[in-house]
Coordinates of C-alpha atoms in Angstrom, one line a residue:
Chain W
X11 CA 302.7 39.2 286.8
X12 CA 306.0 41.3 286.3
X13 CA 307.0 42.6 289.8
X14 CA 308.7 46.1 289.7
X15 CA 311.1 47.1 292.6
X16 CA 312.1 50.9 292.9
X17 CA 314.9 52.1 295.1
X18 CA 315.4 54.0 297.3
X19 CA 311.6 54.3 298.8
X20 CA 312.7 58.1 299.5
X21 CA 315.5 60.4 299.2
X22 CA 316.5 63.7 300.4
X23 CA 318.1 66.2 298.2
X24 CA 318.9 69.9 297.7
X25 CA 318.0 72.2 294.7
X26 CA 320.7 71.7 292.2
X27 CA 321.4 68.0 293.3
X28 CA 321.8 65.3 290.7
X29 CA 319.5 62.6 291.6
X30 CA 319.2 59.0 290.3
X31 CA 316.2 56.5 290.9
X32 CA 316.3 52.7 290.2
X33 CA 313.5 50.5 288.9
X34 CA 314.2 46.6 288.6
X35 CA 311.8 44.4 287.0
X36 CA 311.5 40.6 287.8
X37 CA 311.8 39.5 284.2
X38 CA 313.1 41.2 280.8
X39 CA 310.7 44.0 279.6
X40 CA 313.3 45.2 276.9
X41 CA 312.5 48.9 276.8
X42 CA 308.8 49.0 278.0
X43 CA 309.3 51.1 281.0
X44 CA 307.6 54.4 281.7
X45 CA 308.3 56.9 284.4
X46 CA 305.6 59.4 286.0
X47 CA 305.9 62.3 288.3
X48 CA 303.0 62.7 291.0
X49 CA 302.5 65.8 293.3
X50 CA 300.6 65.7 296.6
X51 CA 297.0 65.2 295.8
X52 CA 297.4 65.1 292.1
X53 CA 297.3 62.5 289.3
X54 CA 300.6 61.2 287.9
X55 CA 302.1 62.7 285.0
X56 CA 304.0 60.7 282.3
X57 CA 307.6 62.2 282.0
X58 CA 309.5 59.3 280.3
X59 CA 308.4 56.7 278.1
X60 CA 310.1 53.6 276.5
X61 CA 312.9 53.8 279.1
X62 CA 314.3 56.9 277.7
X63 CA 312.3 59.1 275.5
X64 CA 311.3 62.3 277.0
X65 CA 307.5 63.0 277.0
X66 CA 306.2 66.3 275.3
X67 CA 306.9 69.3 277.4
X68 CA 309.0 67.8 280.0
X69 CA 312.2 69.5 280.7
X70 CA 315.5 68.0 279.5
X71 CA 317.2 67.8 283.0
X72 CA 315.3 64.5 283.2
X73 CA 316.4 61.6 281.5
X74 CA 315.9 57.8 281.6
X75 CA 318.3 54.8 280.7
X76 CA 318.2 51.2 280.9
X77 CA 317.0 48.1 279.2
X78 CA 316.0 44.5 280.1
X79 CA 315.6 44.3 283.7
X80 CA 317.3 47.5 285.2
X81 CA 316.3 51.3 284.5
X82 CA 317.3 54.4 286.1
X83 CA 315.4 57.9 286.1
X84 CA 317.9 60.8 286.6
X85 CA 317.4 64.6 287.4
X86 CA 320.5 66.2 286.4
X87 CA 319.8 69.3 288.6
X88 CA 316.7 69.6 290.8
X89 CA 314.4 72.4 290.6
X90 CA 312.0 73.0 293.3
X91 CA 309.1 72.0 291.5
X92 CA 310.7 68.5 291.1
X93 CA 310.1 67.6 294.6
X94 CA 307.5 64.9 293.9
X95 CA 306.8 61.1 294.2
X96 CA 308.2 59.3 291.1
X97 CA 306.8 55.7 289.7
X98 CA 308.0 53.4 287.3
X99 CA 305.8 51.3 285.2
X100 CA 306.3 48.4 283.0
X101 CA 304.3 48.3 279.6
X102 CA 305.6 45.1 278.4
X103 CA 302.5 43.0 279.7
X104 CA 299.5 43.9 282.1
X105 CA 300.8 47.1 283.6
X106 CA 302.5 47.0 286.9
X107 CA 304.0 49.9 288.8
X108 CA 306.8 50.3 291.3
X109 CA 306.0 51.2 294.8
X110 CA 307.2 54.7 294.3
X111 CA 310.2 57.0 295.2
X112 CA 309.4 60.1 297.2
X113 CA 312.0 62.9 296.6
X114 CA 312.2 65.5 299.6
X115 CA 313.7 68.7 300.4
X116 CA 316.9 68.2 302.5
Chain G
X11 CA 292.5 70.9 276.9
X12 CA 292.3 67.4 277.8
X13 CA 290.2 66.4 280.6
X14 CA 289.0 63.2 282.2
X15 CA 286.4 63.8 285.0
X16 CA 285.7 60.7 287.2
X17 CA 282.5 60.4 289.2
X18 CA 280.5 58.0 291.4
X19 CA 283.1 57.4 294.4
X20 CA 282.0 57.3 297.7
X21 CA 281.3 55.4 301.2
X22 CA 280.1 51.8 300.6
X23 CA 279.8 48.8 303.0
X24 CA 281.7 45.5 302.4
X25 CA 279.8 43.6 300.0
X26 CA 278.2 46.8 298.3
X27 CA 278.5 47.9 294.8
X28 CA 279.4 51.3 293.0
X29 CA 279.6 52.5 289.6
X30 CA 282.4 54.8 288.8
X31 CA 282.1 57.0 285.5
X32 CA 285.1 58.9 283.6
X33 CA 283.7 61.7 281.1
X34 CA 286.2 62.8 278.6
X35 CA 286.6 66.1 276.6
X36 CA 289.4 67.4 274.4
X37 CA 290.0 63.9 274.0
X38 CA 288.6 61.1 271.9
X39 CA 288.6 57.9 273.8
X40 CA 287.8 55.8 270.7
X41 CA 291.5 56.2 269.8
X42 CA 293.1 55.1 272.9
X43 CA 293.2 51.9 275.2
X44 CA 291.3 53.0 278.4
X45 CA 292.2 51.9 282.0
X46 CA 291.5 52.3 285.7
X47 CA 294.4 52.7 288.3
X48 CA 294.0 53.0 291.9
X49 CA 295.8 54.2 294.4
X50 CA 295.8 53.8 298.3
X51 CA 296.3 57.0 299.7
X52 CA 300.1 57.5 300.7
X53 CA 300.8 54.3 298.5
X54 CA 301.7 53.1 295.0
X55 CA 299.9 52.9 291.9
X56 CA 298.1 49.7 291.0
X57 CA 296.4 49.1 287.3
X58 CA 293.0 47.6 287.8
X59 CA 291.5 47.1 284.5
X60 CA 291.8 48.0 280.8
X61 CA 289.6 48.2 277.7
X62 CA 290.6 48.1 274.1
X63 CA 289.5 51.1 271.7
X64 CA 286.4 49.0 270.2
X65 CA 285.7 47.1 273.6
X66 CA 286.6 43.9 272.2
X67 CA 289.3 43.2 274.7
X68 CA 289.4 43.6 278.5
X69 CA 291.6 42.6 281.1
X70 CA 291.7 42.9 285.1
X71 CA 294.0 42.5 287.7
X72 CA 293.4 39.2 289.4
X73 CA 292.1 40.5 292.8
X74 CA 289.0 42.2 291.0
X75 CA 288.4 39.4 288.4
X76 CA 284.7 38.4 288.5
X77 CA 283.9 41.5 290.9
X78 CA 284.4 44.4 288.7
X79 CA 283.5 45.2 284.8
X80 CA 285.2 47.8 282.7
X81 CA 283.2 49.2 279.9
X82 CA 283.0 52.1 277.5
X83 CA 280.8 54.2 275.3
X84 CA 282.8 55.9 272.6
X85 CA 279.7 57.6 271.4
X86 CA 279.3 59.5 274.8
X87 CA 283.2 59.6 275.2
X88 CA 282.9 57.9 278.5
X89 CA 284.3 55.1 280.6
X90 CA 282.6 53.2 283.4
X91 CA 283.9 50.7 286.2
X92 CA 281.1 48.6 287.8
X93 CA 282.4 47.4 291.1
X94 CA 280.4 44.7 292.8
X95 CA 281.2 42.8 296.1
X96 CA 283.5 45.4 297.1
X97 CA 286.0 44.6 300.1
X98 CA 288.0 46.6 302.5
X99 CA 291.1 46.4 300.4
X100 CA 289.4 48.0 297.3
X101 CA 289.6 51.3 299.3
X102 CA 291.5 53.8 297.1
X103 CA 291.5 56.8 294.8
X104 CA 290.4 55.5 291.3
X105 CA 291.9 57.3 288.3
X106 CA 290.8 56.7 284.9
X107 CA 293.6 57.0 282.3
X108 CA 294.0 56.8 278.4
X109 CA 297.0 55.0 276.9
X110 CA 298.8 56.4 274.1
X111 CA 300.0 53.5 271.7
X112 CA 302.8 55.6 270.7
X113 CA 304.3 56.0 274.0
X114 CA 302.9 53.0 275.8
X115 CA 302.5 54.8 278.8
X116 CA 299.3 56.5 280.4
X117 CA 299.3 60.0 278.7
X118 CA 296.1 61.0 280.2
X119 CA 294.7 60.9 283.7
X120 CA 291.6 62.0 285.6
X121 CA 291.8 63.8 288.9
X122 CA 290.8 60.7 290.8
X123 CA 287.6 59.6 292.7
X124 CA 287.9 58.3 296.2
X125 CA 286.3 54.9 297.2
X126 CA 285.6 53.9 300.9
X127 CA 284.8 50.4 301.7
X128 CA 283.9 50.3 305.4
X129 CA 281.3 49.1 307.8

């Protein structure tokens, strides 16, 4: 199985901050990496697919980068509605997820 | 509007069985791989099983092989998960999710149903 490791596990930031979350896979997954946003008590929502493609309706302050084993999710300027938990997921083989990164208000 | 609605969760003793169902509306499941994904409250997501559009292929995470069975009824636009020999570690919120081949991600999610395995 491909292991996914996210860092940090949590971070505190303020509205307007630039935030970057990292996801590392245990083997080369090319661009088969997706990012989800999950708010408390809700199902996850797909925000980035295939490493850097913005899902429909997702604001452009979200961006994804990387390939192979190292990937980033960046929020260029945090909005109040962005405080949530973010999960990466590889779709190269049987799906596996990172452990999640909680973005909290500083 | 796309809706996936899970049902069938609840409290069950270790060794017991439950059958989860997922009813889709505004969404034709026959076009999608469908999965069950679970999440222990406060923890990360774990993919459990998936099934191909026509039901010809099914895959499972190792920890549920031989105990869980995923199935689909495209005519009824629904997905099921039969869970037998349940263990404490199966306690989680279970989501059904649809995978779009264009994105490779889980585009559609239900609201989840809680399964608690406890004596």
